[in-house]
Amino acid sequence: MDLDPEDVFKDEEDGSDNEFFQQSASSKEYVVYLVDASPKMFNTTCPGKDQKDETHFHLAVSCIAESLKTQIISRSYDEVAICFFNTREKKNLQDLNGVFVFNVAEREHLDRPTARLIKEFDCLQESFMREIGSQYGIVPGSRENSLYNALWVAQALLRKGSIKTADKRILLLTNEDDPFGGLLGAAKADMTRTSLQRAKDAQDLGISIELLPLSCPDEEFNVKVFYADLLGLDGEDLVQFMPSAGQKLEDMKDQLRKRMFTRRIIRRITFDITNGLSIQLNTYALIRPAVPGAITWLDSVTNLPLKIERSLICEDTGALIQEPPKRFQPYRNENVKFSMDEISEMKGISTGCLRLLGFKPLSCLKDYHNLRPSTFVYPSDQEVVGSTCIFIALYRSMLRLKRFAVAFYGSSSHPQLVALVAQDEVAKAGVQIEPPGINMIYLPYSDDIRDVEEIFPDTDDDAPRADEDQIQKAAALIKRIDMRDFSVSQFANPALQRHYAVLQALALEEDDIPETIDETLPDEEGLAR
C-alpha cells in the first residue's frame, strides 16, 4: 500500500469536528427530574402564558417538556430520567411505594431523550390520574416517606457513569415547603433526619440537588422550613436562593432552540511547570460558533444509526486480509515498509501535556496573534493535590508583572505554541461578570501571518483619503452606535432556529412548524422614536 505523506502527517484536529467544537463524553450531564405529584400540585393554580390559570403540576410538566426539546438540540449527549413521587401507583427498580419512574419502550430509565419520550410525556397530563394517580405519600400513622424513597430512586438512577466523566444532578420541582408538616413529635423528627441523611449521602457521591420551588399565589415558598437544610443553604446563599430559583424556572419555560456550548470541562490536562512539578488544569470552551448537527446515517427498517466497518480483500485470492496492513514508501529503488504502529509513533510529536517554556511582556502579544477562539483554564485538585495553590501563585505573579506565559501544547498530530494570559476578576454590583483564571490563546506560526497587501498604488492621487472633518464625523457615528452590555447570547441565529423548528416538527409528527422570531431584524419602533 503506497504511503501518502500528506495523509500520514495531516492535521486531524483541523475543522469543526475537533474536541473544541463537539460535546465529548467527558462533558456529559445526567439529570433526574423529580416531580412532586401530590394533590396540592393539582389544586394550586397560577397564571399561564395565555393569562389562563394552570396547575403547578401542568407548569412543571410543560417546563420539563420544553427542556427536553431544547436538550436534543443544545446538549444531545446528556441523559435524563423523569421520576414522580407522591403517586398512587409505583414503578421503580427498588419497588418503593409512592415513586413512579416514567419511561417508554426501547429506552433505559436514564438515557438520551427520544422523540417518543417527548410525545408521550406531552400527553401525560390527560392520563396521569387514570394510570399513575396522585396521593399524599407522607401521612400521620404511616411509616412511608415518599420523599426519602424518591431521593433513593434518583440516586440509584444516577449510579451510571463516573463523576469524573459526567455531572450528575437531581432537579426537584414541588410547591410544598414543609413535606412533614402534617406529622408531630418523634415521627416528624425521624423522617426529617432520614430524608436529610439520604440527601447528604447523594451529595457525598458527587450528585448535586437543585430545588425549583413553585410558590402559591397568596403565599411564597418558604425554603427555610426544610429545604434550606437539605440543600445546605445559609447566609447570602439563602437570601439569593428564591430570586435565582425563580430565574431558573423562567429559563426552563422560555428556552429558545439555541445550540449553546455550556461551560463544561472539555478536557483535563497536565501543566508541566518545571522538572518534577506538574499541576492539573480543566479546560473550558467559552464561545464557539453554532452549527447544525452532523448527519447520521440510519437504517431504513430499524431507524438505528449505522455502524461503518471496513475490510481489506486480497486482489489475487479474494479472501479477507486478517493481518493489519503495512504501508511502504519507495526510497532508492527499495520499498521501505511501515506498520500502522510505527506511523503513529512517528506522528507522536507531542505528549498532549501543556509545557511551560517561559514568560514575555504583555506588549509582545498582538491582536492578530489570536488564531482561533481561546480556551479558559482553571485548576483542579481532583487528581493532583495542591494544583490550585500553585496556579494562584502563578496567576497573581503574571497579573502583577504584566506578563504572559508561553507554553507548548497540542495533540500528537497538531502541536503548537500557546499564550497563557491571566484574566482578573470583573464584578459589578457584587455580581461576578468575568471569573478569575487564565485564557489559553493559540499562537500562529510564521506561515499563518500574512502581510497586508496594498490595494492602491503608492501615490496620493489615486488612493482616496478622508479629510479631518470626515474622520471626526465617522468617529462620532461609531461612538453613538456603540452597544453597551452586548452579548452574543442575546441574539439567536434565525436560520438555525428555523432548522431546529423543522426538525422538531418532523420528529414529533407535528402538523404546524413552531414559529421562530428573527431577533436580528432592526427595531422599527425604536428607530421611529
Short mmCIF file of N, CA and C in Angstrom, two decimals, residues 436-497:
data_model
loop_
_atom_site.label_atom_id
_atom_site.label_comp_id
_atom_site.label_asym_id
_atom_site.label_seq_id
_atom_site.Cartn_x
_atom_site.Cartn_y
_atom_site.Cartn_z
N PRO A 436 -12.01 34.91 37.59
CA PRO A 436 -10.55 34.91 37.53
C PRO A 436 -10.04 33.59 36.97
N GLY A 437 -8.97 33.67 36.20
CA GLY A 437 -8.42 32.46 35.59
C GLY A 437 -7.41 32.83 34.53
N ILE A 438 -7.13 31.89 33.64
CA ILE A 438 -6.15 32.09 32.58
C ILE A 438 -6.76 31.68 31.25
N ASN A 439 -6.59 32.54 30.25
CA ASN A 439 -7.02 32.23 28.89
C ASN A 439 -5.86 31.66 28.10
N MET A 440 -6.10 30.55 27.43
CA MET A 440 -5.08 29.93 26.59
C MET A 440 -5.34 30.33 25.14
N ILE A 441 -4.46 31.18 24.60
CA ILE A 441 -4.59 31.72 23.25
C ILE A 441 -3.65 30.95 22.33
N TYR A 442 -4.18 30.47 21.22
CA TYR A 442 -3.41 29.66 20.28
C TYR A 442 -2.63 30.57 19.35
N LEU A 443 -1.30 30.50 19.42
CA LEU A 443 -0.44 31.39 18.66
C LEU A 443 -0.19 30.86 17.25
N PRO A 444 -0.08 31.74 16.27
CA PRO A 444 0.17 31.29 14.90
C PRO A 444 1.65 31.03 14.66
N TYR A 445 1.94 30.18 13.67
CA TYR A 445 3.29 30.06 13.17
C TYR A 445 3.53 31.20 12.17
N SER A 446 4.77 31.38 11.77
CA SER A 446 5.10 32.49 10.88
C SER A 446 4.35 32.38 9.55
N ASP A 447 4.10 31.14 9.10
CA ASP A 447 3.39 30.95 7.83
C ASP A 447 1.93 31.37 7.93
N ASP A 448 1.39 31.42 9.16
CA ASP A 448 -0.01 31.79 9.32
C ASP A 448 -0.23 33.30 9.26
N ILE A 449 0.81 34.08 9.35
CA ILE A 449 0.69 35.54 9.36
C ILE A 449 0.97 36.05 7.95
N ARG A 450 0.02 36.73 7.36
CA ARG A 450 0.18 37.28 6.02
C ARG A 450 0.32 38.80 6.11
N ASP A 451 1.22 39.34 5.28
CA ASP A 451 1.37 40.79 5.20
C ASP A 451 0.18 41.39 4.46
N VAL A 452 -0.23 42.58 4.90
CA VAL A 452 -1.35 43.27 4.26
C VAL A 452 -0.90 43.76 2.90
N GLU A 453 -1.65 43.38 1.86
CA GLU A 453 -1.30 43.80 0.52
C GLU A 453 -1.91 45.17 0.21
N GLU A 454 -1.16 45.99 -0.50
CA GLU A 454 -1.65 47.31 -0.88
C GLU A 454 -2.65 47.18 -2.02
N ILE A 455 -3.83 47.75 -1.83
CA ILE A 455 -4.85 47.70 -2.87
C ILE A 455 -4.59 48.76 -3.93
N PHE A 456 -4.15 49.94 -3.46
CA PHE A 456 -3.92 51.04 -4.38
C PHE A 456 -2.43 51.27 -4.57
N PRO A 457 -2.04 51.86 -5.68
CA PRO A 457 -0.63 52.22 -5.86
C PRO A 457 -0.19 53.21 -4.80
N ASP A 458 1.08 53.27 -4.59
CA ASP A 458 1.63 54.14 -3.54
C ASP A 458 1.72 55.58 -4.02
N THR A 459 0.56 56.14 -4.38
CA THR A 459 0.50 57.55 -4.79
C THR A 459 -0.68 58.20 -4.10
N ASP A 460 -0.51 59.44 -3.73
CA ASP A 460 -1.58 60.17 -3.03
C ASP A 460 -2.73 60.51 -3.96
N ASP A 461 -2.47 60.56 -5.28
CA ASP A 461 -3.51 60.98 -6.22
C ASP A 461 -4.57 59.89 -6.43
N ASP A 462 -4.10 58.63 -6.55
CA ASP A 462 -5.02 57.55 -6.88
C ASP A 462 -5.76 57.00 -5.66
N ALA A 463 -5.17 57.07 -4.50
CA ALA A 463 -5.78 56.49 -3.30
C ALA A 463 -6.67 57.53 -2.62
N PRO A 464 -7.99 57.24 -2.49
CA PRO A 464 -8.87 58.21 -1.81
C PRO A 464 -8.54 58.31 -0.33
N ARG A 465 -8.47 59.50 0.19
CA ARG A 465 -8.17 59.74 1.60
C ARG A 465 -9.28 60.57 2.22
N ALA A 466 -9.63 60.24 3.46
CA ALA A 466 -10.64 61.02 4.18
C ALA A 466 -9.99 62.24 4.81
N ASP A 467 -10.72 63.37 4.77
CA ASP A 467 -10.18 64.57 5.41
C ASP A 467 -10.48 64.52 6.90
N GLU A 468 -9.98 65.50 7.64
CA GLU A 468 -10.10 65.51 9.09
C GLU A 468 -11.56 65.60 9.53
N ASP A 469 -12.37 66.36 8.82
CA ASP A 469 -13.78 66.52 9.18
C ASP A 469 -14.53 65.18 9.01
N GLN A 470 -14.26 64.48 7.94
CA GLN A 470 -14.90 63.19 7.72
C GLN A 470 -14.49 62.17 8.79
N ILE A 471 -13.23 62.21 9.18
CA ILE A 471 -12.75 61.29 10.22
C ILE A 471 -13.45 61.55 11.54
N GLN A 472 -13.61 62.83 11.91
CA GLN A 472 -14.27 63.17 13.17
C GLN A 472 -15.74 62.76 13.16
N LYS A 473 -16.42 62.97 12.03
CA LYS A 473 -17.83 62.59 11.94
C LYS A 473 -18.00 61.07 11.99
N ALA A 474 -17.09 60.35 11.34
CA ALA A 474 -17.16 58.89 11.38
C ALA A 474 -16.91 58.37 12.80
N ALA A 475 -15.95 59.00 13.51
CA ALA A 475 -15.69 58.59 14.90
C ALA A 475 -16.89 58.87 15.79
N ALA A 476 -17.55 60.02 15.58
CA ALA A 476 -18.74 60.34 16.38
C ALA A 476 -19.87 59.36 16.10
N LEU A 477 -20.01 58.93 14.85
CA LEU A 477 -21.04 57.95 14.50
C LEU A 477 -20.78 56.61 15.17
N ILE A 478 -19.54 56.18 15.17
CA ILE A 478 -19.19 54.90 15.79
C ILE A 478 -19.49 54.94 17.29
N LYS A 479 -19.19 56.07 17.95
CA LYS A 479 -19.47 56.18 19.39
C LYS A 479 -20.96 56.14 19.67
N ARG A 480 -21.77 56.70 18.79
CA ARG A 480 -23.21 56.74 19.03
C ARG A 480 -23.85 55.36 18.89
N ILE A 481 -23.30 54.51 18.02
CA ILE A 481 -23.92 53.20 17.79
C ILE A 481 -23.29 52.12 18.65
N ASP A 482 -22.45 52.51 19.59
CA ASP A 482 -21.83 51.53 20.47
C ASP A 482 -22.90 50.88 21.36
N MET A 483 -22.95 49.54 21.38
CA MET A 483 -23.95 48.81 22.18
C MET A 483 -23.33 48.41 23.51
N ARG A 484 -23.91 48.88 24.59
CA ARG A 484 -23.41 48.55 25.91
C ARG A 484 -23.98 47.21 26.38
N ASP A 485 -23.19 46.53 27.20
CA ASP A 485 -23.60 45.24 27.77
C ASP A 485 -24.05 44.26 26.68
N PHE A 486 -23.35 44.29 25.55
CA PHE A 486 -23.71 43.38 24.46
C PHE A 486 -23.18 41.98 24.72
N SER A 487 -23.98 40.98 24.37
CA SER A 487 -23.56 39.60 24.47
C SER A 487 -24.06 38.84 23.25
N VAL A 488 -23.23 37.93 22.74
CA VAL A 488 -23.64 37.16 21.57
C VAL A 488 -24.84 36.26 21.89
N SER A 489 -25.06 35.98 23.16
CA SER A 489 -26.17 35.11 23.56
C SER A 489 -27.52 35.82 23.47
N GLN A 490 -27.50 37.14 23.26
CA GLN A 490 -28.76 37.88 23.21
C GLN A 490 -29.51 37.65 21.89
N PHE A 491 -28.82 37.17 20.88
CA PHE A 491 -29.44 37.01 19.57
C PHE A 491 -29.25 35.57 19.09
N ALA A 492 -30.35 35.00 18.62
CA ALA A 492 -30.32 33.64 18.09
C ALA A 492 -30.18 33.69 16.57
N ASN A 493 -29.48 32.71 16.03
CA ASN A 493 -29.32 32.61 14.58
C ASN A 493 -30.66 32.21 13.97
N PRO A 494 -31.31 33.10 13.18
CA PRO A 494 -32.66 32.76 12.67
C PRO A 494 -32.66 31.55 11.76
N ALA A 495 -31.58 31.35 10.98
CA ALA A 495 -31.53 30.18 10.10
C ALA A 495 -31.49 28.89 10.91
N LEU A 496 -30.71 28.89 12.01
CA LEU A 496 -30.64 27.70 12.86
C LEU A 496 -31.96 27.48 13.59
N GLN A 497 -32.62 28.56 14.02
CA GLN A 497 -33.89 28.42 14.72
C GLN A 497 -34.93 27.76 13.81
#
